[in-house]
PDB file of C-alpha atoms in Angstrom:
ATOM      1  CA  MET R   1      -2.743 -27.204  20.772  1.00 89.00           C
ATOM      2  CA  ASN R   2       0.912 -26.758  20.006  1.00 95.00           C
ATOM      3  CA  ILE R   3       3.911 -26.320  22.287  1.00 97.00           C
ATOM      4  CA  PHE R   4       4.098 -22.533  21.703  1.00 97.00           C
ATOM      5  CA  ARG R   5       0.458 -22.071  22.648  1.00 97.00           C
ATOM      6  CA  LEU R   6       0.799 -24.192  25.773  1.00 97.00           C
ATOM      7  CA  ALA R   7       4.042 -22.488  26.821  1.00 98.00           C
ATOM      8  CA  GLY R   8       2.411 -19.108  26.126  1.00 98.00           C
ATOM      9  CA  ASP R   9      -0.595 -19.900  28.290  1.00 98.00           C
ATOM     10  CA  VAL R  10       1.658 -21.185  31.072  1.00 98.00           C
ATOM     11  CA  SER R  11       3.778 -18.002  30.913  1.00 98.00           C
ATOM     12  CA  HIS R  12       0.635 -15.918  31.127  1.00 98.00           C
ATOM     13  CA  LEU R  13      -0.545 -17.875  34.139  1.00 98.00           C
ATOM     14  CA  VAL R  14       2.885 -17.668  35.794  1.00 98.00           C
ATOM     15  CA  ALA R  15       2.945 -13.877  35.285  1.00 98.00           C
ATOM     16  CA  ILE R  16      -0.465 -13.432  36.920  1.00 98.00           C
ATOM     17  CA  ILE R  17       0.423 -15.743  39.832  1.00 98.00           C
ATOM     18  CA  ILE R  18       3.793 -14.002  40.399  1.00 97.00           C
ATOM     19  CA  LEU R  19       2.006 -10.660  40.743  1.00 98.00           C
ATOM     20  CA  LEU R  20      -0.721 -12.029  42.998  1.00 97.00           C
ATOM     21  CA  LEU R  21       1.771 -13.814  45.280  1.00 97.00           C
ATOM     22  CA  LYS R  22       4.026 -10.761  45.450  1.00 97.00           C
ATOM     23  CA  ILE R  23       1.131  -8.604  46.654  1.00 97.00           C
ATOM     24  CA  TRP R  24      -0.183 -11.290  49.012  1.00 97.00           C
ATOM     25  CA  ARG R  25       3.166 -12.114  50.639  1.00 97.00           C
ATOM     26  CA  SER R  26       4.441  -8.550  50.995  1.00 96.00           C
ATOM     27  CA  LYS R  27       0.933  -7.312  51.890  1.00 97.00           C
ATOM     28  CA  SER R  28       1.711  -4.406  49.604  1.00 97.00           C
ATOM     29  CA  CYS R  29       0.987  -3.379  46.055  1.00 96.00           C
ATOM     30  CA  ALA R  30       3.592  -0.615  45.941  1.00 95.00           C
ATOM     31  CA  GLY R  31       4.907  -0.127  42.429  1.00 95.00           C
ATOM     32  CA  ILE R  32       1.962  -1.922  40.844  1.00 97.00           C
ATOM     33  CA  SER R  33      -0.388  -0.046  38.544  1.00 98.00           C
ATOM     34  CA  GLY R  34      -3.938  -0.743  39.687  1.00 98.00           C
ATOM     35  CA  LYS R  35      -5.133   0.804  36.439  1.00 98.00           C
ATOM     36  CA  SER R  36      -3.350  -1.829  34.339  1.00 98.00           C
ATOM     37  CA  GLN R  37      -4.861  -4.570  36.483  1.00 98.00           C
ATOM     38  CA  VAL R  38      -8.369  -3.140  36.110  1.00 98.00           C
ATOM     39  CA  LEU R  39      -7.824  -3.007  32.339  1.00 98.00           C
ATOM     40  CA  PHE R  40      -6.729  -6.668  32.307  1.00 98.00           C
ATOM     41  CA  ALA R  41      -9.821  -7.640  34.310  1.00 98.00           C
ATOM     42  CA  LEU R  42     -11.868  -5.740  31.718  1.00 98.00           C
ATOM     43  CA  VAL R  43     -10.007  -7.549  28.914  1.00 98.00           C
ATOM     44  CA  PHE R  44     -10.860 -10.976  30.342  1.00 98.00           C
ATOM     45  CA  SER R  45     -14.441  -9.982  31.180  1.00 98.00           C
ATOM     46  CA  THR R  46     -15.232  -8.818  27.650  1.00 98.00           C
ATOM     47  CA  ARG R  47     -13.360 -11.583  25.814  1.00 97.00           C
ATOM     48  CA  TYR R  48     -14.539 -14.544  27.844  1.00 98.00           C
ATOM     49  CA  LEU R  49     -18.221 -13.791  27.306  1.00 97.00           C
ATOM     50  CA  ASP R  50     -17.757 -16.562  24.733  1.00 95.00           C
ATOM     51  CA  LEU R  51     -17.868 -18.964  27.695  1.00 97.00           C
ATOM     52  CA  PHE R  52     -21.634 -18.603  27.344  1.00 96.00           C
ATOM     53  CA  THR R  53     -21.781 -19.037  23.565  1.00 94.00           C
ATOM     54  CA  VAL R  54     -19.025 -21.416  22.391  1.00 93.00           C
ATOM     55  CA  PHE R  55     -17.676 -24.575  23.959  1.00 94.00           C
ATOM     56  CA  VAL R  56     -14.128 -25.351  22.818  1.00 94.00           C
ATOM     57  CA  SER R  57     -12.621 -27.690  25.403  1.00 96.00           C
ATOM     58  CA  VAL R  58     -12.431 -28.318  29.146  1.00 97.00           C
ATOM     59  CA  TYR R  59      -8.914 -26.811  29.145  1.00 97.00           C
ATOM     60  CA  ASN R  60     -10.270 -23.683  27.471  1.00 97.00           C
ATOM     61  CA  VAL R  61     -13.096 -23.237  29.976  1.00 98.00           C
ATOM     62  CA  VAL R  62     -10.907 -23.909  33.021  1.00 98.00           C
ATOM     63  CA  MET R  63      -8.176 -21.477  31.899  1.00 98.00           C
ATOM     64  CA  LYS R  64     -10.674 -18.733  31.093  1.00 98.00           C
ATOM     65  CA  VAL R  65     -12.347 -19.085  34.485  1.00 98.00           C
ATOM     66  CA  VAL R  66      -8.953 -19.132  36.242  1.00 98.00           C
ATOM     67  CA  PHE R  67      -7.773 -15.987  34.408  1.00 98.00           C
ATOM     68  CA  LEU R  68     -11.010 -14.197  35.259  1.00 98.00           C
ATOM     69  CA  ALA R  69     -10.854 -15.195  38.926  1.00 98.00           C
ATOM     70  CA  LEU R  70      -7.164 -14.305  39.333  1.00 98.00           C
ATOM     71  CA  SER R  71      -7.537 -10.933  37.617  1.00 98.00           C
ATOM     72  CA  TYR R  72     -10.430  -9.986  39.889  1.00 98.00           C
ATOM     73  CA  ALA R  73      -8.514 -11.238  42.933  1.00 98.00           C
ATOM     74  CA  THR R  74      -5.581  -8.981  41.956  1.00 98.00           C
ATOM     75  CA  VAL R  75      -7.854  -5.950  41.575  1.00 98.00           C
ATOM     76  CA  TYR R  76      -9.460  -6.774  44.932  1.00 98.00           C
ATOM     77  CA  LEU R  77      -6.076  -6.950  46.683  1.00 98.00           C
ATOM     78  CA  ILE R  78      -4.933  -3.634  45.197  1.00 98.00           C
ATOM     79  CA  TYR R  79      -8.065  -1.549  45.702  1.00 98.00           C
ATOM     80  CA  MET R  80      -9.574  -3.143  48.804  1.00 97.00           C
ATOM     81  CA  ARG R  81      -7.390  -5.323  50.976  1.00 97.00           C
ATOM     82  CA  PHE R  82      -4.035  -3.537  50.608  1.00 97.00           C
ATOM     83  CA  ARG R  83      -5.265  -0.195  49.317  1.00 96.00           C
ATOM     84  CA  ASN R  84      -3.166   1.670  51.898  1.00 97.00           C
ATOM     85  CA  SER R  85      -0.048   0.631  50.021  1.00 97.00           C
ATOM     86  CA  TYR R  86      -1.460   1.519  46.614  1.00 97.00           C
ATOM     87  CA  ASP R  87       0.731   4.149  45.011  1.00 95.00           C
ATOM     88  CA  SER R  88      -2.042   6.197  43.396  1.00 95.00           C
ATOM     89  CA  GLU R  89       0.157   9.283  43.122  1.00 96.00           C
ATOM     90  CA  ASN R  90       2.348   7.572  40.560  1.00 96.00           C
ATOM     91  CA  ASP R  91      -0.443   5.623  38.856  1.00 97.00           C
ATOM     92  CA  THR R  92      -1.563   8.623  36.881  1.00 96.00           C
ATOM     93  CA  PHE R  93      -1.803   7.317  33.333  1.00 97.00           C
ATOM     94  CA  ARG R  94      -4.937   8.707  31.670  1.00 97.00           C
ATOM     95  CA  VAL R  95      -6.843   5.520  30.904  1.00 97.00           C
ATOM     96  CA  GLU R  96      -9.403   7.356  28.770  1.00 96.00           C
ATOM     97  CA  PHE R  97      -6.655   7.995  26.216  1.00 95.00           C
ATOM     98  CA  LEU R  98      -6.526   4.223  25.736  1.00 96.00           C
ATOM     99  CA  LEU R  99     -10.217   3.438  26.087  1.00 98.00           C
ATOM    100  CA  VAL R 100     -11.578   5.982  23.618  1.00 97.00           C
ATOM    101  CA  PRO R 101      -9.441   4.918  20.621  1.00 97.00           C
ATOM    102  CA  VAL R 102      -9.814   1.233  21.515  1.00 97.00           C
ATOM    103  CA  ILE R 103     -13.611   1.505  21.681  1.00 98.00           C
ATOM    104  CA  GLY R 104     -13.629   3.457  18.411  1.00 97.00           C
ATOM    105  CA  LEU R 105     -11.395   0.937  16.645  1.00 97.00           C
ATOM    106  CA  SER R 106     -13.408  -2.053  17.816  1.00 97.00           C
ATOM    107  CA  PHE R 107     -16.516  -0.545  16.231  1.00 97.00           C
ATOM    108  CA  LEU R 108     -14.670   0.092  12.970  1.00 97.00           C
ATOM    109  CA  GLU R 109     -12.666  -3.107  12.610  1.00 95.00           C
ATOM    110  CA  ASN R 110     -14.390  -6.332  13.655  1.00 95.00           C
ATOM    111  CA  TYR R 111     -15.531  -9.673  12.273  1.00 95.00           C
ATOM    112  CA  ALA R 112     -19.237  -8.911  12.697  1.00 95.00           C
ATOM    113  CA  PHE R 113     -21.153  -5.869  13.886  1.00 97.00           C
ATOM    114  CA  THR R 114     -22.739  -7.640  16.848  1.00 96.00           C
ATOM    115  CA  PRO R 115     -22.355  -6.788  20.554  1.00 97.00           C
ATOM    116  CA  LEU R 116     -20.364  -9.954  21.358  1.00 95.00           C
ATOM    117  CA  GLU R 117     -18.007  -9.556  18.397  1.00 96.00           C
ATOM    118  CA  ILE R 118     -17.417  -5.872  19.110  1.00 97.00           C
ATOM    119  CA  LEU R 119     -16.671  -6.701  22.760  1.00 98.00           C
ATOM    120  CA  TRP R 120     -14.326  -9.519  21.664  1.00 97.00           C
ATOM    121  CA  THR R 121     -12.450  -7.129  19.353  1.00 97.00           C
ATOM    122  CA  PHE R 122     -12.412  -4.492  22.102  1.00 98.00           C
ATOM    123  CA  SER R 123     -10.742  -7.021  24.437  1.00 98.00           C
ATOM    124  CA  ILE R 124      -8.085  -7.864  21.847  1.00 97.00           C
ATOM    125  CA  PHE R 125      -7.216  -4.215  21.195  1.00 97.00           C
ATOM    126  CA  LEU R 126      -7.371  -3.308  24.883  1.00 97.00           C
ATOM    127  CA  GLU R 127      -5.025  -6.134  25.853  1.00 97.00           C
ATOM    128  CA  ALA R 128      -2.459  -4.715  23.441  1.00 96.00           C
ATOM    129  CA  VAL R 129      -2.259  -1.469  25.421  1.00 96.00           C
ATOM    130  CA  ALA R 130      -3.391  -2.488  28.930  1.00 97.00           C
ATOM    131  CA  ILE R 131       0.173  -2.683  30.253  1.00 96.00           C
ATOM    132  CA  MET R 132       0.879   0.956  29.384  1.00 96.00           C
ATOM    133  CA  PRO R 133      -0.172   2.406  32.780  1.00 97.00           C
ATOM    134  CA  GLN R 134       2.274  -0.033  34.419  1.00 96.00           C
ATOM    135  CA  LEU R 135       5.144   0.863  32.082  1.00 94.00           C
ATOM    136  CA  PHE R 136       4.285   4.550  32.519  1.00 94.00           C
ATOM    137  CA  MET R 137       4.459   4.139  36.301  1.00 95.00           C
ATOM    138  CA  ILE R 138       7.903   2.541  36.095  1.00 93.00           C
ATOM    139  CA  THR R 139       9.121   5.341  33.849  1.00 91.00           C
ATOM    140  CA  LYS R 140       7.697   7.941  36.236  1.00 92.00           C
ATOM    141  CA  THR R 141       9.206   6.514  39.418  1.00 92.00           C
ATOM    142  CA  GLY R 142      12.359   5.473  37.568  1.00 89.00           C
ATOM    143  CA  GLU R 143      12.511   2.026  39.147  1.00 88.00           C
ATOM    144  CA  ALA R 144      10.770  -1.304  39.551  1.00 90.00           C
ATOM    145  CA  GLU R 145      11.209  -4.073  42.081  1.00 91.00           C
ATOM    146  CA  SER R 146      12.728  -7.198  40.573  1.00 90.00           C
ATOM    147  CA  ILE R 147       9.565  -9.221  41.191  1.00 92.00           C
ATOM    148  CA  THR R 148       7.561  -6.660  39.195  1.00 93.00           C
ATOM    149  CA  THR R 149      10.046  -7.010  36.353  1.00 93.00           C
ATOM    150  CA  HIS R 150       9.719 -10.819  36.479  1.00 94.00           C
ATOM    151  CA  TYR R 151       5.959 -10.322  36.130  1.00 96.00           C
ATOM    152  CA  LEU R 152       6.476  -8.113  33.074  1.00 95.00           C
ATOM    153  CA  PHE R 153       8.994 -10.557  31.635  1.00 95.00           C
ATOM    154  CA  PHE R 154       6.551 -13.484  31.758  1.00 96.00           C
ATOM    155  CA  LEU R 155       3.783 -11.309  30.355  1.00 96.00           C
ATOM    156  CA  GLY R 156       6.039 -10.333  27.440  1.00 95.00           C
ATOM    157  CA  LEU R 157       7.183 -13.926  26.985  1.00 96.00           C
ATOM    158  CA  TYR R 158       3.542 -14.994  26.721  1.00 97.00           C
ATOM    159  CA  ARG R 159       3.039 -12.514  23.884  1.00 95.00           C
ATOM    160  CA  ALA R 160       6.185 -13.604  22.049  1.00 95.00           C
ATOM    161  CA  LEU R 161       5.159 -17.277  22.331  1.00 97.00           C
ATOM    162  CA  TYR R 162       1.723 -16.457  20.956  1.00 97.00           C
ATOM    163  CA  ILE R 163       3.358 -15.041  17.840  1.00 96.00           C
ATOM    164  CA  ALA R 164       5.277 -18.313  17.417  1.00 97.00           C
ATOM    165  CA  ASN R 165       1.933 -20.091  17.927  1.00 96.00           C
ATOM    166  CA  TRP R 166       0.338 -18.051  15.137  1.00 96.00           C
ATOM    167  CA  VAL R 167       3.178 -18.823  12.738  1.00 96.00           C
ATOM    168  CA  TRP R 168       2.745 -22.508  13.590  1.00 96.00           C
ATOM    169  CA  ARG R 169      -1.036 -22.436  13.180  1.00 94.00           C
ATOM    170  CA  TYR R 170      -0.805 -20.558   9.905  1.00 94.00           C
ATOM    171  CA  HIS R 171       1.412 -23.261   8.445  1.00 96.00           C
ATOM    172  CA  MET R 172      -0.158 -26.298  10.102  1.00 94.00           C
ATOM    173  CA  GLU R 173      -3.854 -25.401  10.271  1.00 90.00           C
ATOM    174  CA  GLY R 174      -4.218 -22.597   7.753  1.00 90.00           C
ATOM    175  CA  PHE R 175      -5.448 -20.465  10.618  1.00 90.00           C
ATOM    176  CA  PHE R 176      -4.893 -16.716  10.521  1.00 92.00           C
ATOM    177  CA  ASP R 177      -6.735 -14.273  12.758  1.00 93.00           C
ATOM    178  CA  GLN R 178      -5.906 -10.839  11.421  1.00 93.00           C
ATOM    179  CA  ILE R 179      -7.207  -8.793  14.360  1.00 95.00           C
ATOM    180  CA  ALA R 180      -5.462 -10.925  16.981  1.00 95.00           C
ATOM    181  CA  VAL R 181      -2.193 -11.173  15.052  1.00 95.00           C
ATOM    182  CA  VAL R 182      -1.859  -7.472  14.215  1.00 94.00           C
ATOM    183  CA  SER R 183      -2.648  -6.275  17.731  1.00 95.00           C
ATOM    184  CA  GLY R 184      -0.583  -9.117  19.202  1.00 95.00           C
ATOM    185  CA  VAL R 185       2.472  -7.989  17.262  1.00 94.00           C
ATOM    186  CA  VAL R 186       1.896  -4.363  18.318  1.00 92.00           C
ATOM    187  CA  GLN R 187       1.583  -5.502  21.922  1.00 92.00           C
ATOM    188  CA  THR R 188       4.818  -7.480  21.769  1.00 92.00           C
ATOM    189  CA  ILE R 189       6.680  -4.439  20.432  1.00 91.00           C
ATOM    190  CA  PHE R 190       5.785  -2.547  23.631  1.00 88.00           C
ATOM    191  CA  TYR R 191       7.736  -5.130  25.598  1.00 91.00           C
ATOM    192  CA  CYS R 192      10.915  -5.008  23.499  1.00 89.00           C
ATOM    193  CA  ASP R 193      12.360  -1.972  25.270  1.00 85.00           C
ATOM    194  CA  PHE R 194      11.516  -3.537  28.610  1.00 88.00           C
ATOM    195  CA  PHE R 195      13.081  -6.884  27.588  1.00 88.00           C
ATOM    196  CA  TYR R 196      16.315  -5.094  26.814  1.00 86.00           C
ATOM    197  CA  LEU R 197      16.379  -3.392  30.217  1.00 85.00           C
ATOM    198  CA  TYR R 198      15.398  -6.634  31.942  1.00 87.00           C
ATOM    199  CA  VAL R 199      18.298  -8.583  30.454  1.00 86.00           C
ATOM    200  CA  THR R 200      20.899  -5.837  30.842  1.00 85.00           C
ATOM    201  CA  ARG R 201      19.911  -4.615  34.300  1.00 81.00           C
ATOM    202  CA  VAL R 202      17.900  -7.191  36.235  1.00 81.00           C
ATOM    203  CA  LEU R 203      19.467 -10.451  35.139  1.00 82.00           C
ATOM    204  CA  ARG R 204      23.040  -9.145  35.101  1.00 82.00           C
ATOM    205  CA  GLY R 205      22.761  -6.820  38.018  1.00 75.00           C
ATOM    206  CA  LYS R 206      21.091  -6.111  41.267  1.00 67.00           C
ATOM    207  CA  GLY R 207      17.573  -6.632  42.499  1.00 65.00           C
ATOM    208  CA  LYS R 208      15.903  -3.464  41.375  1.00 75.00           C
ATOM    209  CA  MET R 209      15.639  -2.202  37.866  1.00 79.00           C
ATOM    210  CA  SER R 210      16.417   1.489  37.738  1.00 79.00           C
ATOM    211  CA  LEU R 211      16.181   3.558  34.626  1.00 74.00           C
ATOM    212  CA  PRO R 212      19.041   5.745  33.476  1.00 67.00           C
TER     213      PRO R 212
ATOM    214  CA  ASN I   1     -13.692 -23.789  11.379  1.00 71.00           C
ATOM    215  CA  GLN I   2     -11.958 -20.464  11.964  1.00 77.00           C
ATOM    216  CA  GLU I   3     -14.616 -19.318  14.435  1.00 82.00           C
ATOM    217  CA  LEU I   4     -13.922 -22.135  16.886  1.00 85.00           C
ATOM    218  CA  LEU I   5     -10.141 -21.769  16.505  1.00 85.00           C
ATOM    219  CA  ARG I   6     -10.423 -18.083  17.328  1.00 89.00           C
ATOM    220  CA  HIS I   7     -12.268 -18.739  20.577  1.00 93.00           C
ATOM    221  CA  ASP I   8      -9.810 -21.500  21.409  1.00 94.00           C
ATOM    222  CA  GLU I   9      -7.077 -18.936  22.093  1.00 95.00           C
ATOM    223  CA  LEU I  10      -6.938 -17.268  25.454  1.00 95.00           C
TER     224      LEU I  10
END
């Protein structure tokens, strides 16, 4: 465990909690892509099957269980409890355009052709693109509430810190996970445009982020 | 022990 990893995990947790609290307190999930949240729940569900096969540490188990529970809680709030506020008309990203290539790629490029390894690879590739319905929704409506942008900021920060973590681990532990690193870098690139808007519009300006 | 390190990450 290095400082980048820990800070990355904390950022990830903060992002998820920000989103959950925003929905819970405002009793509304307006502006939130339910599709992205379902994809994240799918990411955690397929990746953390290793809870049953490998024991790494207590920290590892606790965090995985927490991420799973929080992601399902978020999906529950959006599609069940506060579904009246769910903006399905603007959450129109075609998820199959992500799922089909991701499923195909995870069969082609993996560490072992076994169900668990293919599902693990699937979760890595899917995580890289799972935020796209949310970014698409913001582009479509042309605006995002500041709290939604804080959520995206912490999610992007988590990815950036994981890259620093991989650089550290490569030098210190000789560890290099090609699948995770390549898709992690791709994923981080998706956030760059958003980071720019976040700094120039949200931090320096008003509450909402509106696109030009 | 690359396998364990890989499953260590979240």
